[in-house]
């Protein structure tokens, strides 16, 4: 079957456009070809959808109709062959089943106090009247959170080393130009420690050494009182009673670490930006937070409608992951009126769907109220992707975002420095707010509002 129309420019040019200015590339292409087009941003023809019906068809298809892990090869160098993101079928389901419980329910609620305390420690370093690097502060929070909840690492030498190394790995793709090797395998050449790929390999080796050392230590001296995700993986067994190998554990750990903190960092940074750019939003949010004083609990915090709407609108306007994992069809599949043969790459565009004016009038405006006025289906609002590959950390990410925002807003007043504006830029495979010291603490709240956050 003939694939839907799309730009005729060479694949190489499209890939450059996609890497250097992804939003413009998507928007200009959709303006010409509509909500279903074929593009070649990854080299191969990919059919990109922003029609909720098409997205529903894809997300509700049987998981065994697609290869997803196989199409995620871009992450292999860092995450490894056994990362959940690179697996399909039974091995993928097995890993999800194993890792889902600690990222949901009571486990999640039990992290409330930890996240609250970590936020408190980080914001106590912000000096009144002195602008601070917002993204860096949010990275500090989300990295500490993930290292303590997933790795069970307490502050100390290994914890500090791992934190610094991960930040260095992320710096290697912190701008569109630096991200080029991710998208052009030819640039993945180790030309010594000064070449970008050489640096990456060196850093990765150091990270791996630390992770393997942690695994070994836990094997040598098991601690049954630990409830972090690493300990859980170490005691897990498959149906035949086989435990996970060290490499499987390492690949899954690094997956949760990378997937679990970079996106959360960007989401919390954007939220702080919008809340302080728009005084009306700030006022409403504070009123809502203040209203729960005296009657507060983690469950009430999670259910606050305006806080929820602010988080959703943040993830709608600039979805951190612009495209979910590509789905490669294994068998012919029908999506809307199209019948695609096996081997077709299908990509729901989160960004384009979130910017459809028929779903989100005035889509470029930050307006949390839209989430209070109507309910969006999971095919219209999809910051965490969907179907059998939907982000396994979705509940964790929303939980963390709400606790951190509540802690910051209840503790002090912040203001945007001058007329500073934050722009979306590519960082690796994500869409992130630009860096900079654009926020300043203006005063501490006179009375400290406290929320009994533990369960
Ligand atoms: C605001 C924060 C986050 C956003 C916007 C986000 C978004 C996404 C998206 C769009 C996907 C692809 C889903 C698909 O292909 O349908 C994904 C997958 C994934 N995310 Fe997240 N994520 C966030 C936070 C987290 C956290 C906190 C964790 C872990 C602690 C996490 C772990 C993962 C993993 C392991 C996958 C792969 C799932 C699979 O292939 O089965 N993410 N995420």
Coordinates of C-alpha atoms and ligand atoms in Angstrom, one line a residue:
X1 CA 0.0 0.0 0.0
X2 CA 1.1 3.6 -0.7
X3 CA 2.0 5.4 2.5
X4 CA 0.3 8.7 3.3
X5 CA 1.9 11.8 1.7
X6 CA 4.7 13.7 3.3
X7 CA 7.7 16.0 2.7
X8 CA 9.8 15.0 -0.3
X9 CA 13.0 16.5 1.0
X10 CA 15.8 13.9 1.4
X11 CA 15.8 11.8 4.7
X12 CA 19.1 13.4 5.7
X13 CA 17.6 16.9 5.5
X14 CA 14.5 15.8 7.5
X15 CA 16.7 14.3 10.1
X16 CA 18.7 17.5 10.5
X17 CA 15.4 19.5 10.8
X18 CA 14.0 17.0 13.3
X19 CA 17.2 17.2 15.4
X20 CA 17.8 20.9 15.3
X21 CA 14.2 22.3 15.4
X22 CA 11.8 19.5 16.1
X23 CA 8.7 21.6 16.8
X24 CA 9.1 23.6 13.6
X25 CA 9.6 20.5 11.6
X26 CA 6.5 18.8 13.0
X27 CA 4.3 21.9 12.7
X28 CA 5.3 22.9 9.2
X29 CA 4.8 19.3 8.0
X30 CA 1.4 19.0 9.7
X31 CA 0.3 22.3 8.2
X32 CA 0.9 21.0 4.7
X33 CA 0.0 17.3 5.1
X34 CA -2.5 17.2 7.9
X35 CA -2.8 14.8 10.8
X36 CA -1.4 11.8 9.1
X37 CA 1.8 12.0 7.1
X38 CA 4.9 10.1 6.2
X39 CA 8.2 11.6 7.3
X40 CA 11.8 10.3 7.4
X41 CA 13.2 12.0 10.6
X42 CA 14.9 8.8 11.7
X43 CA 16.0 7.8 8.2
X44 CA 13.3 5.3 7.5
X45 CA 9.8 6.3 6.4
X46 CA 7.6 6.7 9.5
X47 CA 3.9 7.4 9.5
X48 CA 3.2 10.1 12.0
X49 CA -0.3 10.5 13.4
X50 CA -2.0 13.3 15.5
X51 CA -5.5 12.0 14.9
X52 CA -7.0 10.6 18.2
X53 CA -8.8 7.9 16.2
X54 CA -5.6 6.7 14.7
X55 CA -3.9 6.9 18.1
X56 CA -6.7 4.8 19.6
X57 CA -6.3 2.2 16.9
X58 CA -2.5 2.0 17.6
X59 CA -2.7 2.0 21.4
X60 CA -5.5 -0.6 21.6
X61 CA -4.0 -3.0 19.1
X62 CA -2.6 -6.2 20.6
X63 CA 1.0 -5.8 21.8
X64 CA 2.1 -8.7 19.7
X65 CA 1.2 -6.8 16.5
X66 CA 4.2 -4.6 17.0
X67 CA 7.9 -4.6 17.5
X68 CA 8.7 -1.7 19.8
X69 CA 11.9 -2.6 21.6
X70 CA 13.5 -3.4 18.2
X71 CA 12.6 0.1 16.9
X72 CA 14.1 1.7 20.0
X73 CA 17.7 0.9 19.0
X74 CA 18.8 4.5 19.5
X75 CA 18.9 3.8 23.3
X76 CA 20.8 0.5 23.1
X77 CA 24.3 2.0 23.6
X78 CA 23.3 3.5 26.9
X79 CA 20.6 1.3 28.3
X80 CA 21.8 -2.1 27.1
X81 CA 20.1 -5.1 25.5
X82 CA 18.0 -6.0 28.5
X83 CA 16.4 -2.7 29.1
X84 CA 12.6 -2.9 29.2
X85 CA 12.6 -0.2 26.4
X86 CA 14.4 -2.6 24.1
X87 CA 12.4 -5.7 24.9
X88 CA 9.3 -7.0 23.3
X89 CA 6.7 -9.7 23.9
X90 CA 7.0 -12.0 27.0
X91 CA 10.4 -10.6 28.2
X92 CA 9.0 -7.1 28.1
X93 CA 5.8 -8.0 29.9
X94 CA 7.8 -9.9 32.5
X95 CA 9.9 -6.8 33.3
X96 CA 6.9 -4.5 33.4
X97 CA 5.1 -6.9 35.8
X98 CA 8.1 -6.9 38.1
X99 CA 8.8 -3.2 38.1
X100 CA 5.2 -1.9 38.2
X101 CA 4.4 -2.5 41.9
X102 CA 7.2 -0.4 43.4
X103 CA 6.1 2.5 41.2
X104 CA 2.5 2.5 42.2
X105 CA 0.1 2.5 45.2
X106 CA 1.3 2.3 48.8
X107 CA 4.9 2.0 47.6
X108 CA 4.5 5.3 45.9
X109 CA 2.8 7.0 48.8
X110 CA 5.6 5.9 51.1
X111 CA 8.0 8.0 49.0
X112 CA 6.1 11.1 49.9
X113 CA 8.1 12.1 52.9
X114 CA 11.4 11.4 51.2
X115 CA 10.4 13.6 48.2
X116 CA 9.2 16.3 50.6
X117 CA 12.4 16.3 52.5
X118 CA 14.7 16.2 49.5
X119 CA 12.8 19.3 48.1
X120 CA 13.2 21.0 51.4
X121 CA 17.0 20.4 51.4
X122 CA 17.4 21.7 47.9
X123 CA 15.2 24.8 48.2
X124 CA 17.0 25.7 51.4
X125 CA 20.0 26.5 49.3
X126 CA 18.1 29.2 47.3
X127 CA 19.1 32.6 48.7
X128 CA 16.5 35.4 48.9
X129 CA 17.2 37.9 46.1
X130 CA 19.7 35.8 44.3
X131 CA 18.6 34.1 41.0
X132 CA 19.3 30.4 40.8
X133 CA 19.6 27.8 38.0
X134 CA 16.1 26.4 38.0
X135 CA 16.7 23.3 35.9
X136 CA 19.8 22.4 37.8
X137 CA 17.9 22.6 41.1
X138 CA 15.1 20.4 39.7
X139 CA 17.7 17.9 38.4
X140 CA 19.2 17.8 41.9
X141 CA 15.7 16.9 43.3
X142 CA 14.8 14.3 40.7
X143 CA 18.2 12.7 40.7
X144 CA 18.3 12.4 44.5
X145 CA 14.7 11.0 44.5
X146 CA 15.4 8.4 41.9
X147 CA 18.8 7.3 43.4
X148 CA 17.2 6.8 46.8
X149 CA 13.9 5.2 45.7
X150 CA 15.2 3.0 42.8
X151 CA 18.8 2.3 44.0
X152 CA 18.1 2.6 47.7
X153 CA 21.4 4.6 47.7
X154 CA 21.9 6.7 50.8
X155 CA 24.0 9.8 50.6
X156 CA 27.7 8.9 50.5
X157 CA 30.6 8.5 48.2
X158 CA 29.0 6.2 45.6
X159 CA 25.8 8.2 45.6
X160 CA 27.7 11.5 44.9
X161 CA 29.9 9.9 42.3
X162 CA 26.9 8.4 40.4
X163 CA 25.0 11.7 40.6
X164 CA 27.9 13.6 39.0
X165 CA 28.5 10.9 36.4
X166 CA 24.9 10.9 35.3
X167 CA 24.9 14.6 35.0
X168 CA 28.0 14.4 32.8
X169 CA 26.4 11.8 30.6
X170 CA 23.3 14.0 30.2
X171 CA 25.5 17.1 29.4
X172 CA 26.8 15.2 26.3
X173 CA 23.4 15.6 24.6
X174 CA 22.3 18.8 26.3
X175 CA 21.8 20.8 23.0
X176 CA 20.5 19.9 19.5
X177 CA 24.1 19.9 18.1
X178 CA 25.4 17.7 20.9
X179 CA 22.5 15.3 20.4
X180 CA 23.5 14.7 16.7
X181 CA 25.5 11.4 17.4
X182 CA 22.3 9.9 18.9
X183 CA 20.6 10.3 15.5
X184 CA 23.5 9.7 13.2
X185 CA 25.1 6.3 14.0
X186 CA 28.1 7.3 11.8
X187 CA 29.0 9.9 14.4
X188 CA 29.2 7.2 17.0
X189 CA 32.9 6.7 16.6
X190 CA 35.3 6.4 19.6
X191 CA 38.1 8.7 18.5
X192 CA 39.7 8.9 21.9
X193 CA 38.6 10.5 25.2
X194 CA 38.1 14.0 23.6
X195 CA 35.7 12.8 21.0
X196 CA 32.0 13.0 22.1
X197 CA 31.5 9.3 21.6
X198 CA 34.8 8.5 23.3
X199 CA 33.7 10.6 26.3
X200 CA 30.3 8.9 26.3
X201 CA 31.9 5.4 26.4
X202 CA 34.3 6.4 29.2
X203 CA 31.5 7.8 31.3
X204 CA 29.3 4.8 30.7
X205 CA 32.0 2.5 31.9
X206 CA 32.4 4.5 35.1
X207 CA 28.6 4.5 35.7
X208 CA 28.5 0.7 35.0
X209 CA 31.4 0.0 37.4
X210 CA 29.5 1.9 40.2
X211 CA 26.3 0.1 39.5
X212 CA 27.9 -3.4 39.4
X213 CA 29.8 -2.6 42.6
X214 CA 26.4 -1.7 44.3
X215 CA 24.9 -5.0 43.0
X216 CA 27.9 -7.0 44.2
X217 CA 27.7 -5.4 47.7
X218 CA 24.1 -6.2 48.0
X219 CA 24.7 -9.8 46.9
X220 CA 27.5 -10.2 49.5
X221 CA 25.5 -8.6 52.3
X222 CA 21.8 -8.9 51.6
X223 CA 19.6 -6.5 53.6
X224 CA 16.0 -7.9 54.0
X225 CA 14.8 -4.6 55.4
X226 CA 15.4 -2.7 52.2
X227 CA 12.4 -2.0 50.0
X228 CA 14.0 -0.2 47.1
X229 CA 13.6 -1.3 43.5
X230 CA 17.2 -2.7 43.2
X231 CA 16.6 -5.0 46.2
X232 CA 13.4 -6.1 44.7
X233 CA 15.0 -7.0 41.4
X234 CA 17.7 -8.9 43.2
X235 CA 15.3 -11.2 44.9
X236 CA 13.0 -11.6 41.9
X237 CA 12.7 -14.9 40.1
X238 CA 11.0 -15.8 36.8
X239 CA 8.5 -18.7 36.4
X240 CA 11.4 -21.2 36.3
X241 CA 12.9 -19.9 39.5
X242 CA 15.7 -18.1 37.6
X243 CA 17.0 -14.8 39.2
X244 CA 17.8 -11.8 37.1
X245 CA 21.5 -11.6 35.9
X246 CA 23.7 -8.7 36.9
X247 CA 23.5 -7.4 33.4
X248 CA 19.7 -7.5 33.4
X249 CA 19.6 -5.7 36.7
X250 CA 22.1 -3.1 35.5
X251 CA 20.2 -2.4 32.2
X252 CA 16.9 -2.0 34.1
X253 CA 18.4 0.2 36.7
X254 CA 20.0 2.6 34.2
X255 CA 16.7 2.7 32.3
X256 CA 14.7 3.8 35.3
X257 CA 17.4 6.2 36.3
X258 CA 17.6 7.9 32.9
X259 CA 13.9 7.7 32.0
X260 CA 12.9 8.5 35.5
X261 CA 14.7 11.8 36.2
X262 CA 15.4 13.7 33.0
X263 CA 11.7 14.0 32.0
X264 CA 10.6 14.8 35.6
X265 CA 13.2 17.5 35.8
X266 CA 11.9 19.2 32.7
X267 CA 8.3 18.9 33.7
X268 CA 8.9 20.5 37.1
X269 CA 11.0 23.3 35.6
X270 CA 8.3 24.1 33.1
X271 CA 5.6 24.1 35.8
X272 CA 7.6 26.6 37.9
X273 CA 7.9 28.8 34.8
X274 CA 4.2 28.9 33.9
X275 CA 3.1 29.3 37.5
X276 CA 5.3 32.3 38.0
X277 CA 4.8 33.8 34.5
X278 CA 1.0 33.9 35.0
X279 CA 0.0 35.6 38.3
X280 CA -3.6 34.3 38.0
X281 CA -2.4 30.7 37.9
X282 CA -0.1 31.3 40.9
X283 CA -2.9 32.9 42.9
X284 CA -5.4 30.1 42.2
X285 CA -2.9 27.4 43.0
X286 CA -1.9 29.0 46.3
X287 CA -5.5 29.5 47.3
X288 CA -6.1 25.8 46.7
X289 CA -3.0 24.7 48.6
X290 CA -3.8 27.0 51.5
X291 CA -7.3 25.7 51.7
X292 CA -6.2 22.2 52.7
X293 CA -4.2 23.4 55.7
X294 CA -5.3 21.7 58.8
X295 CA -7.0 19.0 56.8
X296 CA -4.0 18.0 54.7
X297 CA -2.8 14.6 53.7
X298 CA -0.9 13.1 50.8
X299 CA -4.1 11.7 49.4
X300 CA -5.8 15.1 49.5
X301 CA -2.8 16.8 47.9
X302 CA -2.9 14.3 45.0
X303 CA -6.6 15.0 44.4
X304 CA -6.4 18.8 44.3
X305 CA -8.1 19.6 41.0
X306 CA -6.2 22.8 40.1
X307 CA -2.8 21.4 41.0
X308 CA -3.6 18.4 38.8
X309 CA -4.8 20.7 36.0
X310 CA -1.6 22.7 36.2
X311 CA 0.5 19.6 35.9
X312 CA -1.5 18.3 33.0
X313 CA -1.4 21.6 31.1
X314 CA 2.4 21.7 31.7
X315 CA 2.8 18.3 30.1
X316 CA 0.3 19.2 27.3
X317 CA 1.9 22.4 26.1
X318 CA 5.5 21.1 25.7
X319 CA 5.3 17.3 26.2
X320 CA 8.8 16.4 27.3
X321 CA 8.8 13.3 25.1
X322 CA 7.5 14.5 21.8
X323 CA 7.1 11.1 20.3
X324 CA 6.5 7.8 22.2
X325 CA 8.4 4.7 21.1
X326 CA 8.0 3.9 17.4
X327 CA 5.7 0.9 16.8
X328 CA 6.9 -1.3 13.9
X329 CA 4.1 -3.5 12.6
X330 CA 4.7 -7.3 12.7
X331 CA 1.6 -8.1 10.7
X332 CA -0.7 -6.0 8.5
X333 CA -2.8 -3.6 10.6
X334 CA -5.7 -1.2 10.0
X335 CA -5.4 2.3 11.3
X336 CA -8.3 4.5 10.4
X337 CA -8.8 3.9 6.7
X338 CA -5.3 2.8 6.1
X339 CA -4.2 -0.8 5.8
X340 CA -0.4 -0.9 6.7
X341 CA 1.7 -3.9 5.8
X342 CA 4.2 -5.6 8.1
X343 CA 7.3 -3.6 8.7
X344 CA 5.7 -0.1 8.7
X345 CA 6.8 2.3 11.4
X346 CA 3.9 4.1 13.2
X347 CA 4.5 7.1 15.4
X348 CA 1.8 8.9 17.4
X349 CA 2.9 12.5 17.7
X350 CA 2.2 13.6 21.3
X351 CA 3.2 17.2 20.5
X352 CA 0.9 17.6 17.4
X353 CA -2.0 15.9 19.1
X354 CA -1.7 18.3 22.1
X355 CA -1.7 21.3 19.7
X356 CA -4.9 20.4 17.8
X357 CA -7.1 23.5 18.0
X358 CA -10.2 21.4 17.8
X359 CA -9.2 19.7 21.1
X360 CA -7.3 22.5 22.7
X361 CA -8.5 25.9 21.6
X362 CA -5.7 28.5 21.5
X363 CA -3.2 25.6 22.0
X364 CA -0.2 27.9 22.5
X365 CA -1.8 29.4 25.7
X366 CA -1.1 27.9 29.1
X367 CA -4.6 27.5 30.5
X368 CA -5.1 24.8 33.2
X369 CA -8.8 25.5 33.3
X370 CA -9.2 23.5 30.0
X371 CA -8.6 20.3 32.1
X372 CA -11.3 21.3 34.5
X373 CA -13.8 22.1 31.8
X374 CA -13.6 18.8 29.9
X375 CA -12.2 15.4 30.3
X376 CA -9.7 14.3 27.7
X377 CA -9.4 10.7 26.5
X378 CA -6.0 8.9 26.7
X379 CA -5.9 9.3 22.9
X380 CA -6.2 13.1 23.1
X381 CA -4.0 13.7 26.1
X382 CA -1.0 11.4 26.0
X383 CA 2.1 12.8 27.6
X384 CA 3.1 9.4 28.9
X385 CA 2.3 7.5 25.6
X386 CA -0.1 4.6 25.7
X387 CA -1.2 1.0 25.3
X388 CA 1.1 -1.7 26.5
X389 CA 4.1 0.6 26.4
X390 CA 2.6 3.5 28.4
X391 CA 5.2 5.0 30.7
X392 CA 5.6 2.8 33.7
X393 CA 6.6 5.8 35.8
X394 CA 3.5 7.8 35.0
X395 CA 2.0 7.7 38.5
X396 CA 5.5 8.2 40.1
X397 CA 6.1 11.3 37.9
X398 CA 2.7 12.9 38.6
X399 CA 3.2 12.2 42.4
X400 CA 6.7 13.6 42.5
X401 CA 5.7 16.7 40.5
X402 CA 2.8 17.5 42.9
X403 CA 4.8 17.0 46.1
X404 CA 7.7 19.1 44.8
X405 CA 5.5 21.9 43.6
X406 CA 3.4 22.0 46.8
X407 CA 6.6 22.1 48.9
X408 CA 8.1 24.9 46.9
X409 CA 4.9 27.0 46.7
X410 CA 4.1 26.6 50.4
X411 CA 7.5 27.6 51.5
X412 CA 8.5 30.7 49.6
X413 CA 7.5 33.3 47.0
X414 CA 9.4 33.3 43.7
X415 CA 9.4 35.6 40.8
X416 CA 10.7 35.5 37.2
X417 CA 13.8 37.7 36.8
X418 CA 13.0 40.7 34.6
X419 CA 11.5 39.7 31.3
X420 CA 13.3 36.4 31.0
X421 CA 11.5 34.0 28.8
X422 CA 12.1 30.3 28.7
X423 CA 12.1 28.4 25.4
X424 CA 11.7 24.8 24.5
X425 CA 15.0 23.2 23.3
X426 CA 16.0 19.7 22.4
X427 CA 18.0 17.8 25.0
X428 CA 18.8 14.3 23.8
X429 CA 15.5 12.8 22.8
X430 CA 13.5 15.2 25.0
X431 CA 12.0 18.6 24.7
X432 CA 13.3 20.7 27.6
X433 CA 13.1 24.2 29.0
X434 CA 16.1 26.3 28.2
X435 CA 18.7 26.6 31.0
X436 CA 19.4 29.7 33.0
X437 CA 19.0 31.6 36.3
X438 CA 15.5 33.0 35.5
X439 CA 13.8 32.6 38.9
X440 CA 14.5 34.3 42.2
X441 CA 13.2 33.7 45.7
X442 CA 11.6 37.0 46.9
X443 CA 10.5 36.0 50.4
X444 CA 9.8 33.1 52.8
X445 CA 6.3 32.5 53.8
X446 CA 5.7 33.8 57.3
X447 CA 3.8 30.8 58.5
X448 CA 5.1 27.5 57.5
X449 CA 2.3 25.3 56.2
X450 CA 2.9 21.6 56.8
X451 CA 1.3 18.6 55.3
X452 CA 1.4 15.3 57.0
X453 CA 2.9 13.6 54.0
X454 CA 3.7 10.1 55.2
X455 CA 1.2 7.3 55.1
Ligands
LIG1 C1 7.1 13.8 33.5 C2 7.8 12.7 33.5 C3 7.7 11.6 32.4 C4 7.2 11.7 31.1 C5 6.6 12.9 30.4 C6 7.4 10.3 30.6 C7 7.0 10.0 29.3 C8 7.2 8.7 28.7 C9 6.8 8.3 27.4 C10 6.1 9.2 26.4 C11 7.1 7.0 27.2 C12 6.9 6.2 26.0 C13 5.5 5.5 26.1 C14 5.1 4.8 24.8 O1 5.9 4.5 24.0 O2 3.8 4.7 24.6 C15 7.8 6.6 28.5 C16 8.3 5.3 28.7 C17 8.9 4.9 29.8 N1 9.1 5.7 31.0 FE1 8.5 7.6 31.3 N2 8.0 9.5 31.5 C18 8.2 10.3 32.7 C19 8.7 9.8 33.9 C20 9.2 8.5 34.1 C21 9.6 8.0 35.4 C22 9.6 8.8 36.7 C23 10.0 6.7 35.2 C24 10.5 5.7 36.1 C25 10.7 5.9 37.4 C26 9.8 6.4 33.7 C27 10.1 5.2 33.1 C28 9.8 4.9 31.9 C29 10.1 3.6 31.3 C30 10.9 2.4 31.9 C31 9.5 3.6 30.0 C32 9.5 2.5 29.0 C33 8.2 1.7 29.1 C34 8.1 0.5 28.1 O3 8.8 0.5 27.1 O4 7.4 -0.4 28.4 N3 9.3 7.5 33.1 N4 7.8 7.6 29.4

